[in-house]
CSV table of C-alpha atoms in Angstrom, one decimal:
chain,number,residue,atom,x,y,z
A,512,UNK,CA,79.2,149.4,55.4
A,513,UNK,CA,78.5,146.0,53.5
A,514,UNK,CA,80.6,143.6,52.3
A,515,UNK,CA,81.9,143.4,49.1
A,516,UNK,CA,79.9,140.6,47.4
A,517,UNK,CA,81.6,137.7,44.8
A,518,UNK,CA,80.1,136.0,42.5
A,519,UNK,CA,82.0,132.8,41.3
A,520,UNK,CA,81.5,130.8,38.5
A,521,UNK,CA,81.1,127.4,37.8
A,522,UNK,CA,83.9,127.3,35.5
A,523,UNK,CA,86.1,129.8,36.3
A,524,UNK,CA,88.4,129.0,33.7
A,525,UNK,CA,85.6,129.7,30.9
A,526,UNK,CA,84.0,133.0,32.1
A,527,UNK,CA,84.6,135.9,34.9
A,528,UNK,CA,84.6,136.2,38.4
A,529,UNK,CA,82.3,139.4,39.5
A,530,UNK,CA,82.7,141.4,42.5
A,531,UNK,CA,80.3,144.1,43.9
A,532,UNK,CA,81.9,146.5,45.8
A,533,UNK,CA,79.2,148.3,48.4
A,534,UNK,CA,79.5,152.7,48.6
A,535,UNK,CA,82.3,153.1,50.8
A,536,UNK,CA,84.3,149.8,50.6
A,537,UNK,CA,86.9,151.5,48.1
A,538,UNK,CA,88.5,154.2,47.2
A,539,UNK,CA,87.4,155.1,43.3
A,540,UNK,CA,89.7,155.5,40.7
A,541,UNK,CA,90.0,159.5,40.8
A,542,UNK,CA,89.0,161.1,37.2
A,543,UNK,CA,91.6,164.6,36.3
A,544,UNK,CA,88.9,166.1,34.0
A,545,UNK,CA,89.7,169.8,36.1
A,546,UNK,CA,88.3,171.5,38.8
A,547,UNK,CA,84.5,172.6,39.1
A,548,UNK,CA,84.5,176.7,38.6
A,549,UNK,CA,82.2,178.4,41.0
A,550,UNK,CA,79.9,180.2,39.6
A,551,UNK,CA,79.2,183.2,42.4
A,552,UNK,CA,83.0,184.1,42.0
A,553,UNK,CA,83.5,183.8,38.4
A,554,UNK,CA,79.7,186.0,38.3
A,555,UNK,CA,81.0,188.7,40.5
A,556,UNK,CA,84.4,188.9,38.5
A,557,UNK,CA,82.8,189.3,35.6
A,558,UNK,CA,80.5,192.3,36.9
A,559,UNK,CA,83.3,193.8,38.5
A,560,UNK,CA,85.7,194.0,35.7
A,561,UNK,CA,82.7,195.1,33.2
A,562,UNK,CA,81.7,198.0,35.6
A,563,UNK,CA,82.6,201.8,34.7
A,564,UNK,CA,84.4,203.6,37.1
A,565,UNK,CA,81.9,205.2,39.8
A,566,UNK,CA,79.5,202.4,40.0
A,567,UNK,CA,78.9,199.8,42.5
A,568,UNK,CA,77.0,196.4,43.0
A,569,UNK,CA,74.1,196.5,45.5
A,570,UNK,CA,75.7,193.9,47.7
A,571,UNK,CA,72.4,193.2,49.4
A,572,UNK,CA,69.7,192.9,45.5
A,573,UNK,CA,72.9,190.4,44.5
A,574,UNK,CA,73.7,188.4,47.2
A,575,UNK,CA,69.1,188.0,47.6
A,576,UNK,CA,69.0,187.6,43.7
A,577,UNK,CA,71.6,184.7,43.7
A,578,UNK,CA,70.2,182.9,46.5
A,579,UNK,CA,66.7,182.7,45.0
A,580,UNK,CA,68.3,181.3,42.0
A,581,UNK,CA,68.9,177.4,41.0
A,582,UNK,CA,72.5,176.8,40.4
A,583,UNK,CA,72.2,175.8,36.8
A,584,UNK,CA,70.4,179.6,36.2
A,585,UNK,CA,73.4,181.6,38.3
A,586,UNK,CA,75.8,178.9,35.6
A,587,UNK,CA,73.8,180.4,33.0
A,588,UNK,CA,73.7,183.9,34.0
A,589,UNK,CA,78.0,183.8,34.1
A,590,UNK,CA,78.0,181.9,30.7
A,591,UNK,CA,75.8,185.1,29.2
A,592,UNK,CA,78.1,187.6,30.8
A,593,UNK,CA,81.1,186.1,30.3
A,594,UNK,CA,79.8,186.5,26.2
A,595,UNK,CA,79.3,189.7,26.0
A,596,UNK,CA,82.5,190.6,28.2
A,597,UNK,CA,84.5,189.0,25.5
A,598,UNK,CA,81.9,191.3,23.0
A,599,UNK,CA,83.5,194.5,25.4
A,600,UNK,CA,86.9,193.6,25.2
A,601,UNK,CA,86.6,192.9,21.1
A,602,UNK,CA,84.7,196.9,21.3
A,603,UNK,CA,86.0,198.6,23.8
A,604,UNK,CA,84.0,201.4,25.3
A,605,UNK,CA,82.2,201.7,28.3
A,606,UNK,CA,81.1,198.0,29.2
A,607,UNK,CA,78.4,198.2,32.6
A,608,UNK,CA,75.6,199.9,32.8
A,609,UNK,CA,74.8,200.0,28.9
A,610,UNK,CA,72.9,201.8,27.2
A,611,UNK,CA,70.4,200.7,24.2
A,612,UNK,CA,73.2,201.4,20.9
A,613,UNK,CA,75.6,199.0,23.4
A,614,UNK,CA,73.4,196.6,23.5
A,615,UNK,CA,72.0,196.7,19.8
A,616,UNK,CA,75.8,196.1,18.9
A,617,UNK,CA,76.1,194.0,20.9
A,618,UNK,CA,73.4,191.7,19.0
A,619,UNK,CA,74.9,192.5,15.6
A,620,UNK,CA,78.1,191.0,16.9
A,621,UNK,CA,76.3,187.8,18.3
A,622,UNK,CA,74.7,187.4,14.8
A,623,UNK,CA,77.8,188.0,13.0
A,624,UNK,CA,79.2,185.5,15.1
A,625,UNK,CA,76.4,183.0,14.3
A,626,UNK,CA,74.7,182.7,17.4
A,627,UNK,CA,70.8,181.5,17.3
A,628,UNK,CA,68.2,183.9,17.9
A,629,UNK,CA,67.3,182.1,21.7
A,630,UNK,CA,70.6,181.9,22.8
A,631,UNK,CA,71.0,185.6,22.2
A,632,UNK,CA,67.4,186.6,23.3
A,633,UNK,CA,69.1,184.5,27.1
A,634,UNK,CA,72.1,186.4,26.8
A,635,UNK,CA,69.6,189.9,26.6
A,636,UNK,CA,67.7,188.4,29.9
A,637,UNK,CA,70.8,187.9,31.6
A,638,UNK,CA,72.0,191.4,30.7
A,639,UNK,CA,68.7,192.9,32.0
A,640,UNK,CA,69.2,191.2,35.6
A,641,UNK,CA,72.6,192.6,35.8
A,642,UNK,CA,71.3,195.8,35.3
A,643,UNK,CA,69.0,195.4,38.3
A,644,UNK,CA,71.6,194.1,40.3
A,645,UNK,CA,73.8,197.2,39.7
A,646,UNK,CA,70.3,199.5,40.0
A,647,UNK,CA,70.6,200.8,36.5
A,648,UNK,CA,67.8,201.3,34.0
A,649,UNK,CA,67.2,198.3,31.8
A,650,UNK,CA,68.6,199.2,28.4
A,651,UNK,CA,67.3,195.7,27.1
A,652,UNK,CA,63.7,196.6,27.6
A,653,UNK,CA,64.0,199.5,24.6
A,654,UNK,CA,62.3,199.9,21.7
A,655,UNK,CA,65.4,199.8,19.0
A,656,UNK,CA,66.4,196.3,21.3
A,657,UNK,CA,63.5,194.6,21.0
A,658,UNK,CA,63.5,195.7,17.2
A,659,UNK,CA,67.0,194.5,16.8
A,660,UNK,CA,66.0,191.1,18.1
A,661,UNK,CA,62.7,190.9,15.8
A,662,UNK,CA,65.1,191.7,12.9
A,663,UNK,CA,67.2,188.7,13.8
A,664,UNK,CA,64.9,186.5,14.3
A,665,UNK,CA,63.0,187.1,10.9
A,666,UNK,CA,66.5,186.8,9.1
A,667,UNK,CA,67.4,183.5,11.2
A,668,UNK,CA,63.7,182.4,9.6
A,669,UNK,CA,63.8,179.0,12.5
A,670,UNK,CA,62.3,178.3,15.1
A,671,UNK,CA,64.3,177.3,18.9
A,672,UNK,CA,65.9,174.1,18.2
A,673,UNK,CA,64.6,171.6,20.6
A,674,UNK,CA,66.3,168.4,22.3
A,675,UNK,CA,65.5,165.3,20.5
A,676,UNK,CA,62.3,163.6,21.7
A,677,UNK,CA,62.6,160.5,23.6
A,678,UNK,CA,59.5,158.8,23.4
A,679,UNK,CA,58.6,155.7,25.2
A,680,UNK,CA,57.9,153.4,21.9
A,681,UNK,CA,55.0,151.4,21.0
A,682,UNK,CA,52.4,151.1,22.8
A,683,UNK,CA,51.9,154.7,23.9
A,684,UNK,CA,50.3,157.4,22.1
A,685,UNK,CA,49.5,155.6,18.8
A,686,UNK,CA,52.2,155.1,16.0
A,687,UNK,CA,55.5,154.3,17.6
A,688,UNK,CA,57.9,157.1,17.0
A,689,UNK,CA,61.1,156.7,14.4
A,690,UNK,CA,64.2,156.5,15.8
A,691,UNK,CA,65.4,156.3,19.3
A,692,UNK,CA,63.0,154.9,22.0
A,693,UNK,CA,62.8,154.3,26.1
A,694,UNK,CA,62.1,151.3,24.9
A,695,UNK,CA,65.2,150.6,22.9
A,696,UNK,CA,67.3,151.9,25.2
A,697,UNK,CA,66.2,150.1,28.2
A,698,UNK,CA,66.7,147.1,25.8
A,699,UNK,CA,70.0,147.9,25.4
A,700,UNK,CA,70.9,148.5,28.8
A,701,UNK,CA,73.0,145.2,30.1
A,702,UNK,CA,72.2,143.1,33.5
A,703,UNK,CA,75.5,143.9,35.2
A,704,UNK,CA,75.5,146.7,38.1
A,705,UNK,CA,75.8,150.0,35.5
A,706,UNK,CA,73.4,148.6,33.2
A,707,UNK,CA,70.5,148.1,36.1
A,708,UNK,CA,71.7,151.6,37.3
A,709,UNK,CA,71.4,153.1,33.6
A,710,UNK,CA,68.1,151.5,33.1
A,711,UNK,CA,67.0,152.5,36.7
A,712,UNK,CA,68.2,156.2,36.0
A,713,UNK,CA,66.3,156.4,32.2
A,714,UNK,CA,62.9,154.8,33.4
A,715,UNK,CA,62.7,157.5,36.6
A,716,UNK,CA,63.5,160.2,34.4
A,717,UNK,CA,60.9,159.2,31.7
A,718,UNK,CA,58.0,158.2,34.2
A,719,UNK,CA,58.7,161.8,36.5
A,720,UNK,CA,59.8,164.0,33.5
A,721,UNK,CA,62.7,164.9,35.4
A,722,UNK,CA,65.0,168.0,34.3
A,723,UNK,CA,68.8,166.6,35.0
A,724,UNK,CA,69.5,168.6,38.2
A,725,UNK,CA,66.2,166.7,39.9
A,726,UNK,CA,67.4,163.4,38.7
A,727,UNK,CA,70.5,163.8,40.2
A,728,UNK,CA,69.2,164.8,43.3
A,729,UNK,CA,67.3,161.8,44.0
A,730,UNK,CA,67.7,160.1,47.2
A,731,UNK,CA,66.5,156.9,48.8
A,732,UNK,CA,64.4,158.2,50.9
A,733,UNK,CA,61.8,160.5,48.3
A,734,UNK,CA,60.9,157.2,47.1
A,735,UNK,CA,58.0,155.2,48.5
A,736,UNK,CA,56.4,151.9,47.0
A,737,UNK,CA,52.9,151.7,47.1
A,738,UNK,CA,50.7,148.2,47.7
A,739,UNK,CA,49.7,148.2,43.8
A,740,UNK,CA,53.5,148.4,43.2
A,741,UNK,CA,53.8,151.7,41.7
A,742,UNK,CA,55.7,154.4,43.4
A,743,UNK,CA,55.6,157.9,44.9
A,744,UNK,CA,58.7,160.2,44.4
A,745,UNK,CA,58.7,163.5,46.5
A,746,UNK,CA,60.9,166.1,44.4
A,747,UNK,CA,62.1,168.3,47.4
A,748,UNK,CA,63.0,171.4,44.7
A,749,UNK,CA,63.5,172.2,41.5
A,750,UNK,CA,64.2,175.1,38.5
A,751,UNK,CA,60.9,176.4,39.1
A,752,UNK,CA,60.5,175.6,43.0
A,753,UNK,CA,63.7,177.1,44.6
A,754,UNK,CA,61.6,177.8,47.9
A,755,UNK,CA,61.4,174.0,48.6
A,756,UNK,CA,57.3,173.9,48.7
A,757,UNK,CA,58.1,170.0,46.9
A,758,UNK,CA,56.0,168.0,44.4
A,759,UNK,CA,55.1,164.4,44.3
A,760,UNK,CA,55.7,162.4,41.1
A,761,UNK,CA,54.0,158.8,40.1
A,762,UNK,CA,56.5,155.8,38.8
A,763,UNK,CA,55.5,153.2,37.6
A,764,UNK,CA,55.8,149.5,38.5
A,765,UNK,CA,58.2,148.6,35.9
A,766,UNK,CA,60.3,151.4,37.0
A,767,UNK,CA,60.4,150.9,40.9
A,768,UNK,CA,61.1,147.1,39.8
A,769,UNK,CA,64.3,148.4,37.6
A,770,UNK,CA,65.1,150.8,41.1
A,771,UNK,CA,65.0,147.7,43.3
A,772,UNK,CA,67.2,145.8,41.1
A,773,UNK,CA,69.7,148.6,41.2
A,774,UNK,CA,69.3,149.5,44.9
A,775,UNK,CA,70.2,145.5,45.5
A,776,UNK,CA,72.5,144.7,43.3
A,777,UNK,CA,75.0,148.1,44.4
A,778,UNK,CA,73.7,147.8,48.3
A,779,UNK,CA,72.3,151.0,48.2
A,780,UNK,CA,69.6,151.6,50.5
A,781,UNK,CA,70.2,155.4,51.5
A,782,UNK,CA,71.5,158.6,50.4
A,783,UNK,CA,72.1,159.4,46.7
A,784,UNK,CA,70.4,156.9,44.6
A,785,UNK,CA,72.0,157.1,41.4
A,786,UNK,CA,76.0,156.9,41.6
A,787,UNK,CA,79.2,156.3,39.9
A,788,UNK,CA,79.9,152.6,39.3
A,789,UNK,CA,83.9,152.4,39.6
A,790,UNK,CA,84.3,149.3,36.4
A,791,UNK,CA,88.1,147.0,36.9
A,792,UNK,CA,88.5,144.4,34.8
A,793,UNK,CA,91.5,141.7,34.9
A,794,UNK,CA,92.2,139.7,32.1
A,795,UNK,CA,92.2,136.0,32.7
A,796,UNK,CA,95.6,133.6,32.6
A,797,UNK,CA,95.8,130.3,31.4
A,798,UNK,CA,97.4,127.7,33.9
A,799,UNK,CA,100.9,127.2,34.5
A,800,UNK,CA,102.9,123.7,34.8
A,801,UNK,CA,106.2,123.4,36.8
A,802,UNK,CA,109.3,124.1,35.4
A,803,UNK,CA,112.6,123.0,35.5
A,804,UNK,CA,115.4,125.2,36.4
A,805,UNK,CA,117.2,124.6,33.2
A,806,UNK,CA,113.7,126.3,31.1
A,807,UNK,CA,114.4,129.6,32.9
A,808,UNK,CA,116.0,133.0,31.1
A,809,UNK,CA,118.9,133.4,33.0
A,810,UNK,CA,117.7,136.5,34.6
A,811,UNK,CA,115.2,134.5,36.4
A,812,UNK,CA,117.1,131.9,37.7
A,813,UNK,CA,117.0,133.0,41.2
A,814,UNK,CA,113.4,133.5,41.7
A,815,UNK,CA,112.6,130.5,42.5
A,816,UNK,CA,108.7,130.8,42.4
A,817,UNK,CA,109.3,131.0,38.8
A,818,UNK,CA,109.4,127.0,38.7
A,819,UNK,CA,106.1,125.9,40.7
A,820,UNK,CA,103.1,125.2,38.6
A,821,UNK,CA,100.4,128.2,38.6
A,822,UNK,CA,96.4,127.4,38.2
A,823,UNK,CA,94.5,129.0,35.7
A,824,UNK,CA,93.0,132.6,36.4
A,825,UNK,CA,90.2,133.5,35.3
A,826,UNK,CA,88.8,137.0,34.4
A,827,UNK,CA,87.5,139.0,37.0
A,828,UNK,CA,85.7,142.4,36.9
A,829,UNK,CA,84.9,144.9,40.1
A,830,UNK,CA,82.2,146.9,40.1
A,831,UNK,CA,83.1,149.4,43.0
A,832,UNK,CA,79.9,151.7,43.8
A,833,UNK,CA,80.2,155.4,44.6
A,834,UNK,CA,79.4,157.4,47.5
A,835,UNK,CA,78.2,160.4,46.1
A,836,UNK,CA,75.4,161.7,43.5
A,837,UNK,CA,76.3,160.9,39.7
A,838,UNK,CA,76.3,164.6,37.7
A,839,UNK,CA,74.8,166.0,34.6
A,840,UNK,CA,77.4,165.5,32.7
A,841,UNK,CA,77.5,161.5,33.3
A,842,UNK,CA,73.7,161.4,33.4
A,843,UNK,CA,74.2,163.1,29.5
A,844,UNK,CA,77.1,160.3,28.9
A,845,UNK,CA,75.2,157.6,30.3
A,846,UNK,CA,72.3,158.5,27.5
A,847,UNK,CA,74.2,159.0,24.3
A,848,UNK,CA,76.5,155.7,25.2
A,849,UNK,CA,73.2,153.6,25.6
A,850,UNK,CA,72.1,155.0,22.1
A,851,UNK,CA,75.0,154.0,20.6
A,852,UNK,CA,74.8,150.7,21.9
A,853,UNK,CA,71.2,149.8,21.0
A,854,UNK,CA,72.4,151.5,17.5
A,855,UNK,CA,75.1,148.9,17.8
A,856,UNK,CA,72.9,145.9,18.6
A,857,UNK,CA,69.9,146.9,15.8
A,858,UNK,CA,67.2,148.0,18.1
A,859,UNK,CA,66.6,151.2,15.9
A,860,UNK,CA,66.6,151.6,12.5
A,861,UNK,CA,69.5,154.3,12.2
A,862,UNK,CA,72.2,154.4,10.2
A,863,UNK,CA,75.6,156.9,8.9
A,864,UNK,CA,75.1,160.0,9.3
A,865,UNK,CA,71.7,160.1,10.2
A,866,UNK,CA,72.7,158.1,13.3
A,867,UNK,CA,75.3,160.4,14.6
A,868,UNK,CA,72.4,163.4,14.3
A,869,UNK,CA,70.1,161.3,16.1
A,870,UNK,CA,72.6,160.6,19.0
A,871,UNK,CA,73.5,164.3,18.7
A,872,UNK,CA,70.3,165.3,19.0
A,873,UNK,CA,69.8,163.3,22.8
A,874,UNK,CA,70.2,165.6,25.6
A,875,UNK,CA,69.4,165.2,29.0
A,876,UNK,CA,66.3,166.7,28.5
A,877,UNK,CA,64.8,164.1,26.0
A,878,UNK,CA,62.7,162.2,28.3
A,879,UNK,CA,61.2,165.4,29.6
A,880,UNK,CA,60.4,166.2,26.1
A,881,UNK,CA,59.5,162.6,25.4
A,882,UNK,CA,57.0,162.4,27.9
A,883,UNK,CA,55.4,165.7,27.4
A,884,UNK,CA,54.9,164.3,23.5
A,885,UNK,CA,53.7,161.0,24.6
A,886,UNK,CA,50.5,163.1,26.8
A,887,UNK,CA,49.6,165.0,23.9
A,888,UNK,CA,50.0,161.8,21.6
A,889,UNK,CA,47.7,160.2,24.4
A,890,UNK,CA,45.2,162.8,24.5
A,891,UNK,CA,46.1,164.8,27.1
A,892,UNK,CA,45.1,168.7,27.5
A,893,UNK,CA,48.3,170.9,27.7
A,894,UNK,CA,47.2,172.2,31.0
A,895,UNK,CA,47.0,168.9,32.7
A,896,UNK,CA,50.7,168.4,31.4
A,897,UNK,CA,52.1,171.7,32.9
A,898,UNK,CA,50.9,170.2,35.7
A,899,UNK,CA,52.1,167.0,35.5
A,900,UNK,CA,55.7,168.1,34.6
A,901,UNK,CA,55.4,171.4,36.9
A,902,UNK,CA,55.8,174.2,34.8
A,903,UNK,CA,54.1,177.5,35.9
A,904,UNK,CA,52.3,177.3,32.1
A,905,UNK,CA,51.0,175.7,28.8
A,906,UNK,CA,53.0,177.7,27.1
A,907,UNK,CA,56.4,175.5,27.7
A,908,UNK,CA,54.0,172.3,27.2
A,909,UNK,CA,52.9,173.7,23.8
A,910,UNK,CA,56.5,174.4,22.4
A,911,UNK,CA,57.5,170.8,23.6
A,912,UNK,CA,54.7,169.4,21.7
A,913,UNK,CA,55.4,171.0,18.9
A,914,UNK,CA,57.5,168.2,17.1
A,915,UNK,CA,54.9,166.0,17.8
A,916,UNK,CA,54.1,163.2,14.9
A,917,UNK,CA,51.4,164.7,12.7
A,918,UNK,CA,50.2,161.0,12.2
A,919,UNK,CA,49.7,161.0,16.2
A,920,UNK,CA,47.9,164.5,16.4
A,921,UNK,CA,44.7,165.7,17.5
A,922,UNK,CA,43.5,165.4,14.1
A,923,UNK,CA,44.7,162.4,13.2
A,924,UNK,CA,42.9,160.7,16.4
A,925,UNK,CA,39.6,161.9,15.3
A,926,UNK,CA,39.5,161.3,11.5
A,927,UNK,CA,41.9,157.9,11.6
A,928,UNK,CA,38.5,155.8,12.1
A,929,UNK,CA,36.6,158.0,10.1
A,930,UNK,CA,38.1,159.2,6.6
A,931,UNK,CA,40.1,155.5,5.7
């Protein structure tokens, strides 16, 4: 374990004393935000409680079918259930296996209850994979279903909404986008510990088009400099790659320089490489002169330490560094607060209400989304992207793309030069 590491200042009485804290030197404050719910439990509750009398789970399809699936897919898949289980209790009736009239109610009730055509249309997937875990036909895949689900869509009349785009800013793929930026944001990110770990965290994700749970999984030791300074980062598994056969991703050397900034300033050299940073502040205290007995309340009379003169203090802040893998949920924290603070400081041109939509928008799937745009903005072919970003087809490259800029289009490229 390292030291913890002080720097003082030249005038201590003017500015702040800052200590770094290496993974392991201290204990972390200890957050009460509740207790993580497994999944496989709550899953299996769910099923069980939904199931008419008579049937049973194949124990062997759903303990296989669980362990081929990512974590945030069996989340998912208990979110979905848990939906229509409250949709059973509100109907009554018979709640597992289902047959197609269950299941077409069980869409009216999601539209009645306002619920967007692809959240319902992941709720029906869901619903079919239960049904092959219990080894009943798939009422989903009917005719009247499917019909039901065209119907709602049409009378939605909008597409999938999409995370907002987080672009890297001028410089790539023509017209530099509105709004937020990588480049704003890495702006706004300050020199102290959390700020080079924010700024770390956002240029990886952009460079690899990272989903959250692969960013979160990084450690030390998938990341390897090259001699022209750039970087290789193996991702060991992903969404799409639960059977560990790995991918390599290219960052570049802007971004290993942000990672080696980090990696020195919190002492972290292996292990998870993005991680909780732990902030204490104490406020400074101006100096004290002796005092005379007689200047006392008379409550303090007998503490004697009362009377001898005190130097000035002056403010210190600890940045104690974690042990263990930062999660989605501070990754999606960690984004939103660096909007609002290069909002704050005038780096995009974002104001009222349209600010708070703009923020609202961010997800951590932005820089995914933001890179795939930037490609296509560059020129890029969609299937070269699905490569680069590992999806199985164009067809999730396309849909990201979607949103794209007209003004940085494949149209726009050709004719700009040509029609002024």
């Amino acid at each position: 374990m390292l030291p913890a590491r002080t720097v003082i200042p030249a005038s201590a009485a003017e500015t702040e004393i800052v200590t770094v804290v290496a993974p392991g030197g201290t204990g972390l404050p200890r957050r009460t935000g509740g207790y993580a719910i497994d999944r496989v439990v709550e899953l299996t509750r769910l099923i069980t409680n939904l199931l008419a009398a008579g049937s049973r789970i194949d124990k062997l399809a759903y303990r296989k079918s669980l362990e081929a699936r990512a974590p945030a897919s069996v989340k998912a898949l208990a979110n979905d259930l848990a939906c229509y289980a409250g949709f059973s209790a509100r109907a009554g009736g018979l709640g597992l296996p289902a047959d197609e009239a269950r299941i077409v109610a069980f869409v009216e009730d999601c539209e009645r209850r306002g619920l967007k055509p692809a959240t319902v249309g992941r709720r029906l997937a869901s619903l079919a994979t239960v049904h092959g875990l219990l080894g009943a036909a798939n009422p989903v895949a009917g005719p009247i279903v499917r019909d039901a689900l065209r119907g709602f869509r049409r009378r939605f009349g909008a597409g999938q909404r999409q995370a907002g785009a987080l672009r890297y800013g001028e410089g790539v793929g023509g017209e530099t986008p509105k709004g937020f930026t990588l480049s704003a944001l890495l702006e706004a990110c300050p020199g102290n510990v959390a700020g080079l770990r924010d700024a770390a965290l956002l240029s990886v994700g952009y460079d690899a088009g990272l989903r959250v749970s692969e960013l979160v999984a990084i450690f030390c030791e998938h990341i390897t400099k090259q001699d022209d300074g750039s970087g290789l980062f193996v991702i060991p598994r992903s969404k799409t790659d639960q059977e560990g056969r790995g991918a390599t991703a290219w960052l570049s050397p802007d971004t290993m320089r942000r990672v080696a900034g980090w990696q020195s300033e919190a002492c972290v050299a292996q292990g998870p490489l993005f991680r909780r940073v732990a902030v204490i502040r104490t406020q400074a205290r101006p100096a004290r002169r002796a005092r005379a007995l007689s200047e006392l309340q008379g409550n303090a009379r007998w503490d004697l330490t009362a009377l001898q003169p005190e130097p000035a203090q002056p403010a210190a802040v600890t940045y104690a560094i974690g042990e263990t893998a930062l999660t989605a949920a501070a990754v999606r924290q960690i984004l939103k607060r660096t909007a609002r603070r290069a909002a704050n400081e005038g780096l995009v041109a974002l104001f009222g209400a349209e600010l708070d939509a703009a923020i609202a928008a961010l997800s951590t799937h932005s820089l995914r989304v933001g890179l795939t745009q930037d490609l296509f903005a560059s020129g890029e072919d969609a299937g070269p992207i699905a490569q680069a970003l590992r999806w199985t087809s164009t067809a999730t490259a396309l849909r990201y793309g979607r949103n794209l800029l007209p003004s940085s289009g494949a149209t726009a490229r050709m004719l700009k030069n040509v029609r002024e």
